[in-house]
mmCIF file of C-alpha atoms and ligand atoms in Angstrom:
data_model
loop_
_atom_site.group_PDB
_atom_site.id
_atom_site.type_symbol
_atom_site.label_atom_id
_atom_site.label_comp_id
_atom_site.label_asym_id
_atom_site.label_seq_id
_atom_site.Cartn_x
_atom_site.Cartn_y
_atom_site.Cartn_z
ATOM 1 C CA MET A 1 15.867 -1.425 2.959
ATOM 2 C CA LYS A 2 13.839 -4.011 1.085
ATOM 3 C CA VAL A 3 13.540 -3.277 -2.640
ATOM 4 C CA PRO A 4 10.244 -4.449 -4.162
ATOM 5 C CA ALA A 5 10.932 -7.500 -6.305
ATOM 6 C CA LEU A 6 9.648 -5.992 -9.536
ATOM 7 C CA ILE A 7 11.894 -2.931 -9.322
ATOM 8 C CA ALA A 8 14.838 -5.077 -8.269
ATOM 9 C CA LEU A 9 14.326 -7.093 -11.425
ATOM 10 C CA ALA A 10 13.520 -4.196 -13.718
ATOM 11 C CA LEU A 11 16.276 -1.819 -12.611
ATOM 12 C CA PRO A 12 19.291 -3.693 -13.999
ATOM 13 C CA ALA A 13 17.427 -4.219 -17.265
ATOM 14 C CA LEU A 14 16.619 -0.508 -17.498
ATOM 15 C CA LEU A 15 20.195 0.475 -16.724
ATOM 16 C CA ALA A 16 21.495 -2.004 -19.267
ATOM 17 C CA GLY A 17 19.109 -0.489 -21.808
ATOM 18 C CA CYS A 18 20.455 2.983 -21.098
ATOM 19 C CA ALA A 19 24.059 1.916 -21.281
ATOM 20 C CA SER A 20 23.795 0.029 -24.542
ATOM 21 C CA GLY A 21 22.814 3.042 -26.677
ATOM 22 C CA PRO A 22 22.073 2.712 -30.384
ATOM 23 C CA SER A 23 22.242 -0.752 -31.965
ATOM 24 C CA ALA A 24 24.971 -1.666 -34.449
ATOM 25 C CA GLU A 25 22.471 -1.128 -37.299
ATOM 26 C CA GLU A 26 21.448 2.292 -35.986
ATOM 27 C CA GLN A 27 25.087 3.312 -35.699
ATOM 28 C CA ALA A 28 25.864 2.103 -39.210
ATOM 29 C CA ALA A 29 22.929 4.166 -40.539
ATOM 30 C CA MET A 30 24.185 7.293 -38.723
ATOM 31 C CA VAL A 31 27.698 6.792 -40.093
ATOM 32 C CA ALA A 32 26.299 6.432 -43.625
ATOM 33 C CA ASP A 33 24.275 9.635 -43.121
ATOM 34 C CA ALA A 34 27.278 11.496 -41.692
ATOM 35 C CA ARG A 35 29.390 10.434 -44.685
ATOM 36 C CA LYS A 36 26.686 11.683 -47.031
ATOM 37 C CA ALA A 37 26.297 14.958 -45.105
ATOM 38 C CA SER A 38 30.048 15.681 -45.027
ATOM 39 C CA GLY A 39 30.249 14.790 -48.727
ATOM 40 C CA VAL A 40 27.520 17.314 -49.573
ATOM 41 C CA LEU A 41 29.240 19.985 -47.461
ATOM 42 C CA ILE A 42 32.652 19.362 -49.070
ATOM 43 C CA GLN A 43 31.282 19.155 -52.635
ATOM 44 C CA THR A 44 29.116 22.280 -52.319
ATOM 45 C CA LEU A 45 31.778 24.411 -50.667
ATOM 46 C CA GLY A 46 34.549 23.123 -52.959
ATOM 47 C CA GLY A 47 32.448 23.885 -56.046
ATOM 48 C CA GLU A 48 31.651 27.431 -54.924
ATOM 49 C CA LEU A 49 35.269 28.020 -53.942
ATOM 50 C CA LYS A 50 36.577 26.873 -57.343
ATOM 51 C CA THR A 51 34.048 29.054 -59.185
ATOM 52 C CA ALA A 52 34.889 32.103 -57.063
ATOM 53 C CA LEU A 53 38.653 31.578 -57.457
ATOM 54 C CA GLY A 54 38.235 31.309 -61.242
ATOM 55 C CA GLU A 55 35.759 34.151 -61.723
ATOM 56 C CA LYS A 56 36.559 36.694 -59.040
ATOM 57 C CA GLY A 57 40.079 35.863 -57.871
ATOM 58 C CA PRO A 58 41.394 34.740 -54.497
ATOM 59 C CA GLU A 59 40.680 37.908 -52.533
ATOM 60 C CA ASP A 60 36.957 37.775 -53.257
ATOM 61 C CA ALA A 61 36.936 33.999 -52.774
ATOM 62 C CA ILE A 62 37.760 34.652 -49.112
ATOM 63 C CA SER A 63 34.136 35.680 -48.627
ATOM 64 C CA VAL A 64 32.980 32.250 -49.880
ATOM 65 C CA CYS A 65 34.871 30.707 -46.967
ATOM 66 C CA LYS A 66 33.755 33.352 -44.526
ATOM 67 C CA VAL A 67 30.079 33.695 -45.453
ATOM 68 C CA ARG A 68 29.105 30.624 -47.444
ATOM 69 C CA ALA A 69 30.941 27.936 -45.442
ATOM 70 C CA PRO A 70 28.829 28.469 -42.277
ATOM 71 C CA GLN A 71 25.631 28.767 -44.384
ATOM 72 C CA ILE A 72 26.358 25.538 -46.242
ATOM 73 C CA ALA A 73 27.110 23.809 -42.932
ATOM 74 C CA ALA A 74 23.793 25.094 -41.532
ATOM 75 C CA ASN A 75 21.874 23.835 -44.590
ATOM 76 C CA VAL A 76 23.500 20.406 -44.396
ATOM 77 C CA SER A 77 22.760 20.253 -40.649
ATOM 78 C CA LYS A 78 19.087 20.930 -41.317
ATOM 79 C CA GLN A 79 18.856 18.505 -44.220
ATOM 80 C CA PHE A 80 20.416 15.606 -42.299
ATOM 81 C CA ASN A 81 19.337 16.468 -38.754
ATOM 82 C CA PHE A 82 22.948 16.904 -37.619
ATOM 83 C CA ASP A 83 25.015 19.707 -36.183
ATOM 84 C CA ALA A 84 27.818 20.077 -38.776
ATOM 85 C CA LYS A 85 30.764 22.463 -38.885
ATOM 86 C CA ARG A 86 34.453 22.759 -39.811
ATOM 87 C CA VAL A 87 37.099 23.029 -37.109
ATOM 88 C CA SER A 88 40.899 22.893 -36.886
ATOM 89 C CA PRO A 89 43.522 22.964 -34.117
ATOM 90 C CA LYS A 90 45.198 25.671 -36.258
ATOM 91 C CA ASN A 91 41.995 27.631 -36.743
ATOM 92 C CA ARG A 92 41.503 30.748 -38.821
ATOM 93 C CA SER A 93 37.906 31.480 -37.862
ATOM 94 C CA PRO A 94 37.391 32.256 -34.161
ATOM 95 C CA ALA A 95 34.435 29.815 -34.435
ATOM 96 C CA GLY A 96 36.739 27.059 -35.692
ATOM 97 C CA VAL A 97 38.273 25.985 -32.365
ATOM 98 C CA PRO A 98 37.901 22.216 -31.832
ATOM 99 C CA ASP A 99 36.544 20.752 -28.593
ATOM 100 C CA ALA A 100 38.409 17.913 -26.840
ATOM 101 C CA TRP A 101 36.703 15.136 -28.869
ATOM 102 C CA GLU A 102 37.355 16.932 -32.169
ATOM 103 C CA ALA A 103 41.020 17.599 -31.352
ATOM 104 C CA GLU A 104 41.559 13.963 -30.413
ATOM 105 C CA ALA A 105 39.689 12.750 -33.491
ATOM 106 C CA GLN A 106 41.875 14.836 -35.802
ATOM 107 C CA ALA A 107 45.066 13.699 -34.049
ATOM 108 C CA GLY A 108 43.931 10.085 -34.554
ATOM 109 C CA LEU A 109 43.206 10.689 -38.251
ATOM 110 C CA GLU A 110 46.641 12.271 -38.700
ATOM 111 C CA LYS A 111 48.259 9.185 -37.152
ATOM 112 C CA ARG A 112 46.369 6.954 -39.586
ATOM 113 C CA LEU A 113 47.491 9.220 -42.454
ATOM 114 C CA ALA A 114 51.123 8.879 -41.310
ATOM 115 C CA ALA A 115 50.609 5.095 -41.202
ATOM 116 C CA GLY A 116 49.694 5.112 -44.895
ATOM 117 C CA GLU A 117 45.905 5.566 -45.146
ATOM 118 C CA LYS A 118 44.526 7.698 -47.968
ATOM 119 C CA PRO A 119 43.681 11.244 -46.817
ATOM 120 C CA GLU A 120 40.391 11.407 -48.797
ATOM 121 C CA THR A 121 38.775 8.501 -46.983
ATOM 122 C CA LEU A 122 39.909 9.244 -43.420
ATOM 123 C CA ASP A 123 37.022 9.419 -40.975
ATOM 124 C CA THR A 124 36.080 8.242 -37.487
ATOM 125 C CA TRP A 125 33.050 8.147 -35.190
ATOM 126 C CA GLN A 126 31.933 7.313 -31.673
ATOM 127 C CA VAL A 127 28.850 7.340 -29.456
ATOM 128 C CA VAL A 128 29.796 9.345 -26.365
ATOM 129 C CA ALA A 129 28.081 9.935 -23.038
ATOM 130 C CA THR A 130 27.603 13.589 -22.085
ATOM 131 C CA PRO A 131 25.874 15.149 -19.064
ATOM 132 C CA ALA A 132 22.979 15.934 -21.443
ATOM 133 C CA GLY A 133 22.756 12.344 -22.697
ATOM 134 C CA LYS A 134 24.290 10.247 -25.440
ATOM 135 C CA GLN A 135 25.696 11.850 -28.542
ATOM 136 C CA PHE A 136 26.813 10.524 -31.920
ATOM 137 C CA ARG A 137 30.060 12.170 -33.043
ATOM 138 C CA TYR A 138 31.725 11.943 -36.424
ATOM 139 C CA ALA A 139 34.865 13.492 -37.937
ATOM 140 C CA LYS A 140 36.010 13.537 -41.563
ATOM 141 C CA ALA A 141 39.506 14.749 -42.517
ATOM 142 C CA LEU A 142 39.808 17.744 -44.862
ATOM 143 C CA PRO A 143 43.041 17.093 -46.760
ATOM 144 C CA VAL A 144 44.978 20.038 -48.184
ATOM 145 C CA GLN A 145 44.782 20.161 -51.980
ATOM 146 C CA PRO A 146 46.907 22.449 -54.198
ATOM 147 C CA LEU A 147 43.948 24.859 -54.461
ATOM 148 C CA CYS A 148 43.910 25.401 -50.686
ATOM 149 C CA LEU A 149 47.470 26.789 -50.716
ATOM 150 C CA THR A 150 46.401 30.197 -52.059
ATOM 151 C CA CYS A 151 44.942 30.865 -48.613
ATOM 152 C CA HIS A 152 46.477 28.197 -46.344
ATOM 153 C CA GLY A 153 49.971 27.600 -47.822
ATOM 154 C CA GLY A 154 53.359 28.973 -46.841
ATOM 155 C CA PRO A 155 54.191 32.686 -47.304
ATOM 156 C CA ALA A 156 55.492 32.128 -50.863
ATOM 157 C CA LYS A 157 52.194 30.542 -51.958
ATOM 158 C CA ILE A 158 49.828 33.238 -50.682
ATOM 159 C CA PRO A 159 49.432 36.293 -52.953
ATOM 160 C CA ASP A 160 50.075 39.649 -51.255
ATOM 161 C CA GLY A 161 46.467 40.815 -51.662
ATOM 162 C CA VAL A 162 45.222 37.687 -49.909
ATOM 163 C CA LYS A 163 47.789 38.096 -47.131
ATOM 164 C CA ALA A 164 46.580 41.655 -46.545
ATOM 165 C CA ARG A 165 42.880 40.638 -46.463
ATOM 166 C CA LEU A 166 43.589 37.729 -44.120
ATOM 167 C CA ALA A 167 45.667 39.921 -41.798
ATOM 168 C CA ALA A 168 42.857 42.485 -41.659
ATOM 169 C CA GLU A 169 39.988 40.020 -41.173
ATOM 170 C CA TYR A 170 41.705 37.307 -39.130
ATOM 171 C CA PRO A 171 44.326 38.912 -36.879
ATOM 172 C CA LEU A 172 44.647 35.662 -34.900
ATOM 173 C CA ASP A 173 44.964 33.417 -37.991
ATOM 174 C CA LYS A 174 46.863 30.173 -37.360
ATOM 175 C CA ALA A 175 45.835 28.467 -40.619
ATOM 176 C CA THR A 176 48.863 28.963 -42.891
ATOM 177 C CA GLY A 177 52.001 26.976 -43.652
ATOM 178 C CA TYR A 178 50.211 23.875 -44.966
ATOM 179 C CA ALA A 179 51.406 21.553 -47.753
ATOM 180 C CA PRO A 180 49.290 19.252 -49.963
ATOM 181 C CA GLY A 181 48.274 16.006 -48.265
ATOM 182 C CA MET A 182 48.245 17.429 -44.729
ATOM 183 C CA VAL A 183 45.013 17.430 -42.718
ATOM 184 C CA ARG A 184 43.805 21.040 -42.693
ATOM 185 C CA GLY A 185 40.920 20.340 -40.333
ATOM 186 C CA ILE A 186 37.820 18.188 -40.027
ATOM 187 C CA VAL A 187 34.154 18.270 -40.811
ATOM 188 C CA SER A 188 32.700 17.646 -37.366
ATOM 189 C CA ILE A 189 29.201 16.219 -37.071
ATOM 190 C CA LYS A 190 27.119 15.704 -33.921
ATOM 191 C CA ARG A 191 23.673 14.349 -33.159
ATOM 192 C CA SER A 192 22.075 14.135 -29.739
ATOM 193 C CA LEU A 193 20.495 10.722 -29.261
HETATM 194 C C1 HEC B 201 40.126 31.975 -50.941
HETATM 195 C C2 HEC B 201 40.814 31.601 -49.732
HETATM 196 C C3 HEC B 201 40.646 30.188 -49.203
HETATM 197 C C4 HEC B 201 40.851 29.003 -49.875
HETATM 198 C C5 HEC B 201 41.258 28.797 -51.315
HETATM 199 C C6 HEC B 201 40.612 27.962 -48.891
HETATM 200 N N1 HEC B 201 40.292 28.496 -47.675
HETATM 201 FE FE1 HEC B 201 39.905 27.494 -45.965
HETATM 202 N N2 HEC B 201 39.428 29.202 -45.037
HETATM 203 C C7 HEC B 201 39.513 30.467 -45.598
HETATM 204 C C8 HEC B 201 38.950 31.438 -44.688
HETATM 205 C C9 HEC B 201 38.833 32.922 -44.930
HETATM 206 C C10 HEC B 201 38.505 30.714 -43.554
HETATM 207 C C11 HEC B 201 37.802 31.262 -42.311
HETATM 208 C C12 HEC B 201 36.308 31.120 -42.568
HETATM 209 C C13 HEC B 201 35.418 31.726 -41.504
HETATM 210 O O1 HEC B 201 35.608 32.892 -41.152
HETATM 211 O O2 HEC B 201 34.497 31.011 -41.043
HETATM 212 C C14 HEC B 201 38.813 29.318 -43.821
HETATM 213 C C15 HEC B 201 38.527 28.301 -42.935
HETATM 214 C C16 HEC B 201 38.787 26.974 -43.183
HETATM 215 C C17 HEC B 201 38.475 25.915 -42.245
HETATM 216 C C18 HEC B 201 37.734 26.044 -40.907
HETATM 217 C C19 HEC B 201 38.627 25.985 -39.729
HETATM 218 C C20 HEC B 201 39.393 27.269 -39.522
HETATM 219 O O3 HEC B 201 40.612 27.238 -39.672
HETATM 220 O O4 HEC B 201 38.770 28.303 -39.224
HETATM 221 C C21 HEC B 201 38.890 24.766 -42.829
HETATM 222 C C22 HEC B 201 38.821 23.366 -42.235
HETATM 223 C C23 HEC B 201 39.430 25.111 -44.129
HETATM 224 N N3 HEC B 201 39.356 26.470 -44.309
HETATM 225 C C24 HEC B 201 39.925 24.197 -45.025
HETATM 226 C C25 HEC B 201 40.247 24.507 -46.353
HETATM 227 C C26 HEC B 201 40.600 23.516 -47.335
HETATM 228 C C27 HEC B 201 40.723 22.025 -47.080
HETATM 229 C C28 HEC B 201 40.785 24.188 -48.504
HETATM 230 C C29 HEC B 201 41.083 23.620 -49.865
HETATM 231 C C30 HEC B 201 40.154 22.622 -50.356
HETATM 232 C C31 HEC B 201 40.579 25.608 -48.243
HETATM 233 N N4 HEC B 201 40.256 25.747 -46.924
HETATM 234 C C32 HEC B 201 40.712 26.610 -49.178
HETATM 235 C C33 HEC B 201 40.036 30.766 -46.834
HETATM 236 C C34 HEC B 201 40.302 29.845 -47.833
#
C-alpha cells in the first residue's frame, strides 16, 4: 500500500516525539518537586510522631502512623500534584505493599547504602512507560532512626503495650526487627505525564 508522503514523513517524527518523553529540564524540575514533597511528608510526619511520643506515649503514637500518615501523604499529593505514599517490602499496613517498581527501587537504594552512600540522601527516579501512558516515578529511602525502634525494632526494643496494640491492629505485621541505619521503606511518588 502506498503511504501518502506527508504521513510517511510525519509518522516517524510523531513516534519519536512520543518516545522521547519529558525533556531533561522537565525531569529535573519533577525530581526537585519530588524531593520537596517527600521532605514535607517526612518532616510533618516526623514532627507529629515526636510530639505524640513525648506527650502521649508510644501506644497512642501508633494512631499518628495509622491515621495521620495517610492524611499527610494525601495533603502532600494534592499540594504537589503527585500521588505520594509510604511502602515497604516488610509492610505493616496492608496498604503498604510495594509494586514491582517500588520493590526494585528500594533494593537498588539498599545496594547503594551497602556501598557507602548516606542513608538520608538516598533517592532514585525514572520515567516509565505504562499501558496508560508515561509516568514519572520517584523513591526516597526512609532510614531507621533510634526513635523508630519503639515500634519497628527487635522484640527487646518494643514495649509490651506497643506489642499488644500492634498484634491487635496489624495481625500480619512484618515491620519489626529493624536496626538504626537500615532502610525501613520508601516514600513513593508518582505522576502521570
Ligand atoms: C508509635 C509507633 C511507630 C513509630 C515510632 C514509627 N512507626 Fe512506622 N509505622 C507504625 C504503624 C502503626 C504503621 C502502619 C501505619 C498504617 O496503618 O498505615 C507504620 C508504618 C510505617 C511505614 C509504611 C509501610 C508499612 O510498613 O506499612 C513506614 C515506611 C514506616 N512506618 C517507617 C517508619 C520510620 C522510618 C520510623 C522512624 C522515623 C517509624 N516508622 C516510626 C508505627 C510506628
